[in-house]
mmCIF file with all atom_site columns, C-alpha atoms in Angstrom:
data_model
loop_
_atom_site.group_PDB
_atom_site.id
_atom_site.type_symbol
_atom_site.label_atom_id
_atom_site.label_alt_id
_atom_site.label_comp_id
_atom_site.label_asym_id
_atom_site.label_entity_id
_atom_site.label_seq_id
_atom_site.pdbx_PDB_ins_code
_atom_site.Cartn_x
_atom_site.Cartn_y
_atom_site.Cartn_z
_atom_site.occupancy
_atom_site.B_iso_or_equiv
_atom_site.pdbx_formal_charge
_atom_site.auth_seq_id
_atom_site.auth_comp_id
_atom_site.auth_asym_id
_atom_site.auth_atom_id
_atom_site.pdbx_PDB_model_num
ATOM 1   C CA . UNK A 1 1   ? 0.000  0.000  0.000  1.00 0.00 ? 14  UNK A CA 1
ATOM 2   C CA . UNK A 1 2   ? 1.474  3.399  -1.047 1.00 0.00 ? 15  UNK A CA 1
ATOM 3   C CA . UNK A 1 3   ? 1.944  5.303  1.892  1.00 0.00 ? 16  UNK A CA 1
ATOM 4   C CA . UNK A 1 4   ? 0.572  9.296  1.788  1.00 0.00 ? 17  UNK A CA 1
ATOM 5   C CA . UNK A 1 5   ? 4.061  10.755 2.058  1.00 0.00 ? 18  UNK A CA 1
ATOM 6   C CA . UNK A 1 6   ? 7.716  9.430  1.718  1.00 0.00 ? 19  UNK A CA 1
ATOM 7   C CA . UNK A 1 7   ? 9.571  8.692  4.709  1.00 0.00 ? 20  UNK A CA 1
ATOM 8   C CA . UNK A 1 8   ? 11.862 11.782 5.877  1.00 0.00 ? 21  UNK A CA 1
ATOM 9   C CA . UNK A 1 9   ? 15.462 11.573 4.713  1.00 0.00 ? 22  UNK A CA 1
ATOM 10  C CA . UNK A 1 10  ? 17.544 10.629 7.952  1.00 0.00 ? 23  UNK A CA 1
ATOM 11  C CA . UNK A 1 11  ? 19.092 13.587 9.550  1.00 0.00 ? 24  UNK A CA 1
ATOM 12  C CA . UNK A 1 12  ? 22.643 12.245 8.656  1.00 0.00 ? 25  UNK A CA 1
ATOM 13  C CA . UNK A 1 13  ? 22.408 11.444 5.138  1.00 0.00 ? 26  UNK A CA 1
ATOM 14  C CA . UNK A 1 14  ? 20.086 14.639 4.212  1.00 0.00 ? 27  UNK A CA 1
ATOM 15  C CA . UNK A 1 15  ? 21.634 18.049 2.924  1.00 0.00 ? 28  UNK A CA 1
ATOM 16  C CA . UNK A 1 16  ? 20.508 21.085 3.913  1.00 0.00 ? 29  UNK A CA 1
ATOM 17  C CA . UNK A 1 17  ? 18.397 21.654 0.922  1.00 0.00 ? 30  UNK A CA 1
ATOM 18  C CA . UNK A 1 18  ? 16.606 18.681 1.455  1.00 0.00 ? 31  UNK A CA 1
ATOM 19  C CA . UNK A 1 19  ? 16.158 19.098 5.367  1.00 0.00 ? 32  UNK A CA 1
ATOM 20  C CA . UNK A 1 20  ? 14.467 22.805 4.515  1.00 0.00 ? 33  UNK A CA 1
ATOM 21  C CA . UNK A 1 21  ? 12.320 21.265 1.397  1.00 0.00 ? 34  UNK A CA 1
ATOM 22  C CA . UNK A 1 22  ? 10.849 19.149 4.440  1.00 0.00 ? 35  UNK A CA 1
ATOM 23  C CA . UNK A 1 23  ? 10.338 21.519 6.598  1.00 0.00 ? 36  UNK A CA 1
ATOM 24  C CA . UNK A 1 24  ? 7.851  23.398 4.633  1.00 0.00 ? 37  UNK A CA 1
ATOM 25  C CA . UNK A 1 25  ? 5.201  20.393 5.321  1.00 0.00 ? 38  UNK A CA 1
ATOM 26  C CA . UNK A 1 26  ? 7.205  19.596 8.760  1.00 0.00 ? 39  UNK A CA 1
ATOM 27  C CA . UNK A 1 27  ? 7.913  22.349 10.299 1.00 0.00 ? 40  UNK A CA 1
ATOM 28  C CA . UNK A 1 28  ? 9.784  20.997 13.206 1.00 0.00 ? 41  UNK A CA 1
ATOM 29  C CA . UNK A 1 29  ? 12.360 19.671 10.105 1.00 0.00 ? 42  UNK A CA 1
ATOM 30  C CA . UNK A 1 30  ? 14.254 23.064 10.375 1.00 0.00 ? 43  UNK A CA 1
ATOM 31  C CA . UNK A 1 31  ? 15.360 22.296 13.797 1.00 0.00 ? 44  UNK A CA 1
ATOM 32  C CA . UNK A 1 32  ? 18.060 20.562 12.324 1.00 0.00 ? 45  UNK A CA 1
ATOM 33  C CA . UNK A 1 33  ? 19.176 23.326 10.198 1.00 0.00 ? 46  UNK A CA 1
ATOM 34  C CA . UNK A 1 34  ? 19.668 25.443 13.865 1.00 0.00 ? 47  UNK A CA 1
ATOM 35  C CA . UNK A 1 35  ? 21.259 22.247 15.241 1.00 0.00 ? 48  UNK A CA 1
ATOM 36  C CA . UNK A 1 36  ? 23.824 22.531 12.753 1.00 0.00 ? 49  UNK A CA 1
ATOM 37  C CA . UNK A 1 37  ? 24.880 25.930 12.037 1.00 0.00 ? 50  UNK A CA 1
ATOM 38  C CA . UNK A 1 38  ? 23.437 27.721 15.277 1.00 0.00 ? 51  UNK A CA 1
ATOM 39  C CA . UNK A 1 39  ? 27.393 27.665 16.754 1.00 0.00 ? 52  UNK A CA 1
ATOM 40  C CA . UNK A 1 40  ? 28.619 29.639 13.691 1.00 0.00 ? 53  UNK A CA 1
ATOM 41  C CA . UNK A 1 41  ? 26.358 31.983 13.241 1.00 0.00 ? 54  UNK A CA 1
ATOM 42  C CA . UNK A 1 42  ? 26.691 32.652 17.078 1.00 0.00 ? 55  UNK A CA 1
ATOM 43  C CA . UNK A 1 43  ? 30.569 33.462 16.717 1.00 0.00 ? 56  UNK A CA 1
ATOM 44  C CA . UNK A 1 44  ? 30.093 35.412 13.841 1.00 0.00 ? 57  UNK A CA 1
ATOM 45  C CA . UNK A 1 45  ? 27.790 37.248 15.103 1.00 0.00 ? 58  UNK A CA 1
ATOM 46  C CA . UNK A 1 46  ? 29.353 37.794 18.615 1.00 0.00 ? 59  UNK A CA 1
ATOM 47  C CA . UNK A 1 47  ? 32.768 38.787 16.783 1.00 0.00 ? 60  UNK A CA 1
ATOM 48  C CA . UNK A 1 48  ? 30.643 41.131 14.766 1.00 0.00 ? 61  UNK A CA 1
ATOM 49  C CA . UNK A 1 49  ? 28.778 42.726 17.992 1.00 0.00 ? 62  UNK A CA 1
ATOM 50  C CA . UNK A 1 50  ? 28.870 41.325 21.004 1.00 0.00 ? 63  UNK A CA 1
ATOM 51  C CA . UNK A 1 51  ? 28.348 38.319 22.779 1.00 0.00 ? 64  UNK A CA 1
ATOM 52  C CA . UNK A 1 52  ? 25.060 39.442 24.597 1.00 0.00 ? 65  UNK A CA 1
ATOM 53  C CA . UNK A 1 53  ? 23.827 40.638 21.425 1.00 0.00 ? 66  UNK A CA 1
ATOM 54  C CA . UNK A 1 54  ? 24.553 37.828 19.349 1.00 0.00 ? 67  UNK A CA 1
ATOM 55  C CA . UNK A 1 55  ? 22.705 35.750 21.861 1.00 0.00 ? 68  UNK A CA 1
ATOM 56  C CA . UNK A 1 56  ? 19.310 37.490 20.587 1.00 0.00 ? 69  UNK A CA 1
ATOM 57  C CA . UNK A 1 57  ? 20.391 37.980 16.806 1.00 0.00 ? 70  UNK A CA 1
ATOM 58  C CA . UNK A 1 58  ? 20.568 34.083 16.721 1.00 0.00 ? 71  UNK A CA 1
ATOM 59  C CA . UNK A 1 59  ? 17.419 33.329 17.507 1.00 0.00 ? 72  UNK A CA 1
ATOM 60  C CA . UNK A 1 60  ? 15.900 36.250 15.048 1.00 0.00 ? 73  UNK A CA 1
ATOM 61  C CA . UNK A 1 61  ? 18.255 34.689 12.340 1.00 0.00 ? 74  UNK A CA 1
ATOM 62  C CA . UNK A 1 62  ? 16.910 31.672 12.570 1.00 0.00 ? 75  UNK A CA 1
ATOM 63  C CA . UNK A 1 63  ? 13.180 32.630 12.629 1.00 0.00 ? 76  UNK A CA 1
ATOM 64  C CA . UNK A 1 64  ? 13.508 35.405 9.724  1.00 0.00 ? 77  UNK A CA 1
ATOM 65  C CA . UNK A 1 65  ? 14.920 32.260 7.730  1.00 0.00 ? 78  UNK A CA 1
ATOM 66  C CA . UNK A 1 66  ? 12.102 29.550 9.237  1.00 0.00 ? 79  UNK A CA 1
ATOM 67  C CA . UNK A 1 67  ? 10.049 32.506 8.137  1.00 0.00 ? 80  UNK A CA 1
ATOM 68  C CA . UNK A 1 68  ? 11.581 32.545 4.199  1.00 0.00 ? 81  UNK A CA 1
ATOM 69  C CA . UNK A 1 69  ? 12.447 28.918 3.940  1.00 0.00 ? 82  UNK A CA 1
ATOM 70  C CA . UNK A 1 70  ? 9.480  28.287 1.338  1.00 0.00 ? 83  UNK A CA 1
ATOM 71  C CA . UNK A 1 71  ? 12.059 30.560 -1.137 1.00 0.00 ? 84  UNK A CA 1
ATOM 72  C CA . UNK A 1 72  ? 15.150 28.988 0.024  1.00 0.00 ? 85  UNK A CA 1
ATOM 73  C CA . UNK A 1 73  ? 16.809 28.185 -3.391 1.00 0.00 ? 86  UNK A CA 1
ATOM 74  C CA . UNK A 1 74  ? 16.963 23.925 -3.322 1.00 0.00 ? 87  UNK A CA 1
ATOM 75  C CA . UNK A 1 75  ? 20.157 23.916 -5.714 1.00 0.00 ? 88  UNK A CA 1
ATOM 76  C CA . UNK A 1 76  ? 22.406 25.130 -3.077 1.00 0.00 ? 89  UNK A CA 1
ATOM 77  C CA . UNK A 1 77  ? 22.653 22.184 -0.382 1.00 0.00 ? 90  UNK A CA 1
ATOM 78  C CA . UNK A 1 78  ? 24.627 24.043 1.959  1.00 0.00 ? 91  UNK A CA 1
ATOM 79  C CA . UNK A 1 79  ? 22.667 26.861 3.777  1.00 0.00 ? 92  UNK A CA 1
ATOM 80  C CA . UNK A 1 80  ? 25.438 28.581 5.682  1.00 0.00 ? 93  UNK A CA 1
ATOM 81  C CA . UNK A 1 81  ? 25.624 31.103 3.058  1.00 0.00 ? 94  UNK A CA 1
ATOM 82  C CA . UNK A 1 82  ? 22.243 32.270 3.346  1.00 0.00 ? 95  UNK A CA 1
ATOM 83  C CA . UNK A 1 83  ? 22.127 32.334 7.303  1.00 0.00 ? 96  UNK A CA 1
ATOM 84  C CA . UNK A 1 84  ? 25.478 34.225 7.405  1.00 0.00 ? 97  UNK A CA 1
ATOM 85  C CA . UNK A 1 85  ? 23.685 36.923 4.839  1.00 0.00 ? 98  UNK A CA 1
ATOM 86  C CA . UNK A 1 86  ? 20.137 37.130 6.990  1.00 0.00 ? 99  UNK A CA 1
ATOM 87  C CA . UNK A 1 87  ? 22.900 37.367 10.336 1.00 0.00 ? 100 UNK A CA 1
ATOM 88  C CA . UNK A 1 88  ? 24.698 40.084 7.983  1.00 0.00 ? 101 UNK A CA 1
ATOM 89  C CA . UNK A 1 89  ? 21.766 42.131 7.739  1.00 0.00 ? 102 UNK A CA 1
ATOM 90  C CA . UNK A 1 90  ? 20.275 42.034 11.155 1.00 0.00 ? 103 UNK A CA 1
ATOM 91  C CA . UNK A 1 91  ? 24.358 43.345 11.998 1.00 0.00 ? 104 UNK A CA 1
ATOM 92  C CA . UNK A 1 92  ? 24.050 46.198 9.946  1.00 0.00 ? 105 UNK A CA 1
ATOM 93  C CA . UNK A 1 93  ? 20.832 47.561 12.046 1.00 0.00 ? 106 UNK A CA 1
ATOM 94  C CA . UNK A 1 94  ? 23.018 47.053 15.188 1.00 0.00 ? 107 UNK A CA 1
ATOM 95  C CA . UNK A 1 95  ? 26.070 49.297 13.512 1.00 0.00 ? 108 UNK A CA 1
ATOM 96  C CA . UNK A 1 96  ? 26.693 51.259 16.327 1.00 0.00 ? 109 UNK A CA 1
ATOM 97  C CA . UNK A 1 97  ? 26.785 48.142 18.578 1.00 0.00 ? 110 UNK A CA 1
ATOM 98  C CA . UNK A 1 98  ? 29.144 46.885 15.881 1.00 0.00 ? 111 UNK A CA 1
ATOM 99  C CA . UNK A 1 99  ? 31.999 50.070 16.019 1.00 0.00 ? 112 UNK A CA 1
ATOM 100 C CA . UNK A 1 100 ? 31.543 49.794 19.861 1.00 0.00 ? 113 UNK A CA 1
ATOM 101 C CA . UNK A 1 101 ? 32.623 46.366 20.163 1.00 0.00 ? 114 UNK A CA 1
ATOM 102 C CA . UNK A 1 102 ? 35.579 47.626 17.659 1.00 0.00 ? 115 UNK A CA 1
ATOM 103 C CA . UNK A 1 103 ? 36.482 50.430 19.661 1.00 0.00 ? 116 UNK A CA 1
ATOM 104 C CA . UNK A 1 104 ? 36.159 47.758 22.638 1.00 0.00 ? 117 UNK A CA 1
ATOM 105 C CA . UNK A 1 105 ? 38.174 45.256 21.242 1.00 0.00 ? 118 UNK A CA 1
ATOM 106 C CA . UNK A 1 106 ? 41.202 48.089 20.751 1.00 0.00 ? 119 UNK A CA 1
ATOM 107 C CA . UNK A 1 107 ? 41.187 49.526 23.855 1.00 0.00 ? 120 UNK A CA 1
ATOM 108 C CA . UNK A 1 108 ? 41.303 46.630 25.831 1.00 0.00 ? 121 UNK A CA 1
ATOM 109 C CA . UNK A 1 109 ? 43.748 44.652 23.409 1.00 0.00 ? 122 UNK A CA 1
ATOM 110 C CA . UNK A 1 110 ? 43.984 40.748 23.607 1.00 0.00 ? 123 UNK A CA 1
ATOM 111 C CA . UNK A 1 111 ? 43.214 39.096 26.822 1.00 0.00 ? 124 UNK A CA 1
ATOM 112 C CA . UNK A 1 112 ? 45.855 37.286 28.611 1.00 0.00 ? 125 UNK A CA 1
ATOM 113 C CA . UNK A 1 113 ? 46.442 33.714 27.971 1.00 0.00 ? 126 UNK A CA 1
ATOM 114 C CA . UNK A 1 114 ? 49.242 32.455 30.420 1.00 0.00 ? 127 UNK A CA 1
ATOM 115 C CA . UNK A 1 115 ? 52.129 33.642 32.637 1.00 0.00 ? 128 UNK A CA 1
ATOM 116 C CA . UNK A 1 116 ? 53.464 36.964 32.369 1.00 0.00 ? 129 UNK A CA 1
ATOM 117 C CA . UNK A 1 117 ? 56.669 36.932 31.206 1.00 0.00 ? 130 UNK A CA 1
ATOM 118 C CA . UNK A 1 118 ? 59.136 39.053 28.507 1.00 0.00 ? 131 UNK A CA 1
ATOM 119 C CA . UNK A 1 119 ? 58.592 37.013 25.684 1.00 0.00 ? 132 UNK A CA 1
ATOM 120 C CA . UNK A 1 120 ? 55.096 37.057 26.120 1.00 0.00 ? 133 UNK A CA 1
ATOM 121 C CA . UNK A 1 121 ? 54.712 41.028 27.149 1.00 0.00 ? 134 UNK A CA 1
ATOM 122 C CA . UNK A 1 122 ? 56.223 41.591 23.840 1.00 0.00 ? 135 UNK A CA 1
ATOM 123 C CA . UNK A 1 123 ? 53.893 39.364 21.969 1.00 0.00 ? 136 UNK A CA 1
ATOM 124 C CA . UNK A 1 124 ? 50.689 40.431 23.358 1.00 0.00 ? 137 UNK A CA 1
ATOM 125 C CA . UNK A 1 125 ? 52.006 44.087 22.524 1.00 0.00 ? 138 UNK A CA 1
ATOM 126 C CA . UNK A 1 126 ? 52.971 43.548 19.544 1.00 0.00 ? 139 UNK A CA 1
ATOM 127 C CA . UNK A 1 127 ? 49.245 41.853 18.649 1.00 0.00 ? 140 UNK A CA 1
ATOM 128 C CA . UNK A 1 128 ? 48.095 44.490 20.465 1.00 0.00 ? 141 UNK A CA 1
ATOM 129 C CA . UNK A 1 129 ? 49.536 47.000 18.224 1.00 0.00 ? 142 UNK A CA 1
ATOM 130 C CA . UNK A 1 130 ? 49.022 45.391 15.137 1.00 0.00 ? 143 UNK A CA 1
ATOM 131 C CA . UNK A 1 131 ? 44.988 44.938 16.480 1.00 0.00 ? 144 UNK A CA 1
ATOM 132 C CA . UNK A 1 132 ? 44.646 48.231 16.972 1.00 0.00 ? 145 UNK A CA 1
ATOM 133 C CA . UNK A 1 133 ? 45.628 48.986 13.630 1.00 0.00 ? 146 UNK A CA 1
ATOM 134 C CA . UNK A 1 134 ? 43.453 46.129 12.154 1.00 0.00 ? 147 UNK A CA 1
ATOM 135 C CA . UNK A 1 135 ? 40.811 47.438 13.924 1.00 0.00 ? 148 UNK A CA 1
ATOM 136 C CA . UNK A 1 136 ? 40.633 51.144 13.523 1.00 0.00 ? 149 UNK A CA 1
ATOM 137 C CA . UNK A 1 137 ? 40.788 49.870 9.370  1.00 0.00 ? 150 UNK A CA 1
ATOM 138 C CA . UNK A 1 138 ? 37.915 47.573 9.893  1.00 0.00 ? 151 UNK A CA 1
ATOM 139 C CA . UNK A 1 139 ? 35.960 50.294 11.757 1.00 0.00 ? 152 UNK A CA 1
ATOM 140 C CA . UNK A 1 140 ? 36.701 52.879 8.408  1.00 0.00 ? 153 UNK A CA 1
ATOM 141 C CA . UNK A 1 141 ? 35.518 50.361 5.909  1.00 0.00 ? 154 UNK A CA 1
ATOM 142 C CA . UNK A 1 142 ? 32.390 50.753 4.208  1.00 0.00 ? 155 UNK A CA 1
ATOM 143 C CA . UNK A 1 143 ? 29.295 48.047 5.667  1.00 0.00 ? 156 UNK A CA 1
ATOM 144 C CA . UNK A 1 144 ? 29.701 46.327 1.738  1.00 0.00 ? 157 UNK A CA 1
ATOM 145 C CA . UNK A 1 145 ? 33.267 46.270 1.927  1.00 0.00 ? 158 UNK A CA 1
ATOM 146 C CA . UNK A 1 146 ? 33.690 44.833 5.409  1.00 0.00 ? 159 UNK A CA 1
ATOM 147 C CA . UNK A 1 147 ? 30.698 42.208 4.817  1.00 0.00 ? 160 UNK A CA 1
ATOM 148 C CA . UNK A 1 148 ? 33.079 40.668 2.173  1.00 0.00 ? 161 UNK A CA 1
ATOM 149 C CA . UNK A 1 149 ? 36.147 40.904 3.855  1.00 0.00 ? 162 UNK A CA 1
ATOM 150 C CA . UNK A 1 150 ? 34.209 39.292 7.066  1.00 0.00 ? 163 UNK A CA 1
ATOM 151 C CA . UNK A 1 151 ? 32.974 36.553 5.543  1.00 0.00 ? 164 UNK A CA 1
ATOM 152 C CA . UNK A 1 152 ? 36.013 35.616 3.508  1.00 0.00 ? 165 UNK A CA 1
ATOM 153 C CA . UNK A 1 153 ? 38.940 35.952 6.132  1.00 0.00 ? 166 UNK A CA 1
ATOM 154 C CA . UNK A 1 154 ? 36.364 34.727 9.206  1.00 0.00 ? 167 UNK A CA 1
ATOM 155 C CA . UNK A 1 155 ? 33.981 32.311 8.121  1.00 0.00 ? 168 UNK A CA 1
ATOM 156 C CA . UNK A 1 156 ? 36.538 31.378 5.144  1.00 0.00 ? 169 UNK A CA 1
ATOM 157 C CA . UNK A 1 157 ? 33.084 31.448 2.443  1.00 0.00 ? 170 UNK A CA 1
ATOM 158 C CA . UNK A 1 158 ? 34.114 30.880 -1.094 1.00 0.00 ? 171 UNK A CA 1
ATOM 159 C CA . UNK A 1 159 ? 33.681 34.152 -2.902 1.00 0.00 ? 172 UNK A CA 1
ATOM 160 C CA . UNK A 1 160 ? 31.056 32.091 -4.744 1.00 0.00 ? 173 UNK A CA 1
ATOM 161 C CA . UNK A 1 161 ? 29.100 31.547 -1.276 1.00 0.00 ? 174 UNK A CA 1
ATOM 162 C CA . UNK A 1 162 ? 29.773 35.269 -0.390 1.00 0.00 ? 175 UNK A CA 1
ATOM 163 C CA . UNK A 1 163 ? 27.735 36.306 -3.421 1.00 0.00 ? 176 UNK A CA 1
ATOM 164 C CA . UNK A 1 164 ? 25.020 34.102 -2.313 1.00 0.00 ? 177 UNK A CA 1
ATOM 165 C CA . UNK A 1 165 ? 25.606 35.311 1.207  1.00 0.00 ? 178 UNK A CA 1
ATOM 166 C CA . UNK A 1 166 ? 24.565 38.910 -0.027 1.00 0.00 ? 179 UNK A CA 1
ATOM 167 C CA . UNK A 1 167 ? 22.702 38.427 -3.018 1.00 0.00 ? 180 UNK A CA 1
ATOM 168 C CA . UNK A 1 168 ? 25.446 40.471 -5.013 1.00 0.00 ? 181 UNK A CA 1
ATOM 169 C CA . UNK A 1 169 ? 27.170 39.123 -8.249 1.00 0.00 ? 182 UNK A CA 1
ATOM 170 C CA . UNK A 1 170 ? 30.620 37.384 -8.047 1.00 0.00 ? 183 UNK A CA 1
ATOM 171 C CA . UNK A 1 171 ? 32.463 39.990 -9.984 1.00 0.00 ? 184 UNK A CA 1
ATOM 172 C CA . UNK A 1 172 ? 31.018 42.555 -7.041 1.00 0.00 ? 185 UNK A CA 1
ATOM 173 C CA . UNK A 1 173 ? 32.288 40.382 -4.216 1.00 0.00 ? 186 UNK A CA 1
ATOM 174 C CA . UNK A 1 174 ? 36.003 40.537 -6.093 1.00 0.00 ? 187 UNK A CA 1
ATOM 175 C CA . UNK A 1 175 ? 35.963 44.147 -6.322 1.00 0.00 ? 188 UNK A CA 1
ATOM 176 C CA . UNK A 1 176 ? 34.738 44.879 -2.586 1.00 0.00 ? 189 UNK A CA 1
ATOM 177 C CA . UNK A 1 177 ? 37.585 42.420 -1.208 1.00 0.00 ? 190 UNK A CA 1
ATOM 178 C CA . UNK A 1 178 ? 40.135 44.089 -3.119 1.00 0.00 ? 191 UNK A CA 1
ATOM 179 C CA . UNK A 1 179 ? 39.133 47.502 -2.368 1.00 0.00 ? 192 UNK A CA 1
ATOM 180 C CA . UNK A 1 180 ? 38.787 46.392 0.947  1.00 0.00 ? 193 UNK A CA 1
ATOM 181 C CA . UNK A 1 181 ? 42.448 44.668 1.446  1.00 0.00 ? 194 UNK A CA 1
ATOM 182 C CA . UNK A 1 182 ? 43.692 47.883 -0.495 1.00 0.00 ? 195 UNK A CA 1
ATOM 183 C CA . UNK A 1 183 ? 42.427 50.348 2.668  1.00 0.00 ? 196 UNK A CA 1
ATOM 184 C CA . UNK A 1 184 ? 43.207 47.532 5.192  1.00 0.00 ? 197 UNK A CA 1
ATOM 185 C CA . UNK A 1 185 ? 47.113 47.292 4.032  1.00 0.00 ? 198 UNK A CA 1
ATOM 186 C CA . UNK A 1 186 ? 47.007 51.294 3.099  1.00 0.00 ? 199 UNK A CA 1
ATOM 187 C CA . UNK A 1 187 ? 46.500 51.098 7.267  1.00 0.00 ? 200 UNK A CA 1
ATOM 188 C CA . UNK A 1 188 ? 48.606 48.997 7.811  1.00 0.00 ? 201 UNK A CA 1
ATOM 189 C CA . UNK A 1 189 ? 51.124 50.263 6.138  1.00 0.00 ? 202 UNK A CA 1
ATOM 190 C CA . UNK A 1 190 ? 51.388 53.311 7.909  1.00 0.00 ? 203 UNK A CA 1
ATOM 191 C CA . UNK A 1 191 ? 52.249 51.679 10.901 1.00 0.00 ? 204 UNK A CA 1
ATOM 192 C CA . UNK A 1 192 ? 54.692 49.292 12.169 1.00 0.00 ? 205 UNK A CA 1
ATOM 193 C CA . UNK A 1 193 ? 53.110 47.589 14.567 1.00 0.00 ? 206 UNK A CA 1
ATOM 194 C CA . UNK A 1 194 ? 56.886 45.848 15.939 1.00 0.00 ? 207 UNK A CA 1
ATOM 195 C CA . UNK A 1 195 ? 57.808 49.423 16.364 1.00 0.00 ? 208 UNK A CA 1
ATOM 196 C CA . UNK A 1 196 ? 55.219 50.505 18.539 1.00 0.00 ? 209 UNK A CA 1
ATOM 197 C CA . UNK A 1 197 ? 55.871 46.966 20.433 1.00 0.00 ? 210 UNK A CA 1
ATOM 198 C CA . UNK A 1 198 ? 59.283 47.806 21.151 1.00 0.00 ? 211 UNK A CA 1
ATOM 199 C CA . UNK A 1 199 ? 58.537 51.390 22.264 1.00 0.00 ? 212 UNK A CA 1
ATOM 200 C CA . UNK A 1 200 ? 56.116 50.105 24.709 1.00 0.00 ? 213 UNK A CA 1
ATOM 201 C CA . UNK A 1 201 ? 58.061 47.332 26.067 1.00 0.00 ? 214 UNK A CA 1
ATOM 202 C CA . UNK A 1 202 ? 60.565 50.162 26.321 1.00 0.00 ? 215 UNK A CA 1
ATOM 203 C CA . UNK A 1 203 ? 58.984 52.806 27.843 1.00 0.00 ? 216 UNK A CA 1
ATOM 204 C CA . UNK A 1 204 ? 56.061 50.939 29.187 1.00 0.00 ? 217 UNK A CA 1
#
């Protein structure tokens, strides 16, 4: 007897296409979908903001896409791109939050991991230095410049997935990523962060 439905793929051997095809008649389907990126789009989030804030930008991720799933396109079978692009646009509303947590992140500098020692006073200057720099060029970028650089040197997306990501053409994510390594390395550039280690260790 032909049953009314087929049998739901098993969780392990389904992609993500096929888990969110599903959940349009089975709703509680897209569970899985959190389940398995929830963690990244957390941390990219939280390096984005803030930790407190990427607690509730998770969830509203999540339900915008539950909310869009019926026009999630089936041909791509990983859906990481298209969370990290909903996640990229709930940011952007939060942009002051974001340049805070920049501003954060440079003034306090990199949190101590061990002993304090020389060796490792002048390595947490020097990344200290060198973050400050990063950051101040990070915080100066436009929000489509920064998106692309994000999402390439964080999340390591394929400038393919990027495009997906934020609904822009390939040829625009190349252009953005240059642009933006130009300013970043025009920053950079400018600066030496060893120098500013050893005239800290020095004076400091």
């Amino acid at each position: 007897m032909n049953r009314a439905r087929q049998d739901p793929i098993p969780v392990d051997a389904a992609d993500d296409a096929a888990v969110i095809k599903q959940s349009v008649r089975e709703p509680e389907r897209f569970g899985i979908i959190f389940d398995r990126h929830a963690a990244h789009i957390h941390r990219y989030l939280a390096r984005r903001l803030n930790a407190e804030l990427a607690d509730d930008l998770v969830g509203e991720t999540f339900l915008t896409a539950f909310d869009s799933r019926k026009r999630y396109d089936l041909t791509r079978q990983d859906a990481r791109p298209w969370l990290y692009g909903i996640a990229t646009n709930l940011s952007r509303r939060h942009h002051r939050a974001e340049l805070s947590a920049y501003r954060l992140r440079h003034a306090l500098g990199p949190e101590p991991t061990g002993p304090s020692h020389a060796d490792q006073v002048a390595d947490d200057v020097t990344a200290q230095a060198l973050r400050s720099v990063l950051t101040t060029a990070l915080s100066e970028l436009s929000d489509g410049d920064r998106d692309v650089l994000l999402l390439i040197a964080w999340e390591q997306l394929s400038y393919d997935e990027v495009a997906a990501a934020l609904a822009i053409p390939i040829g625009t994510v190349r252009s953005r990523l240059h642009r933006a390594r130009q300013q970043v390395q025009k920053s950079i550039g400018h600066t030496n962060p060893s120098n500013i280690a050893e005239e800290k260790v020095r004076h400091g």
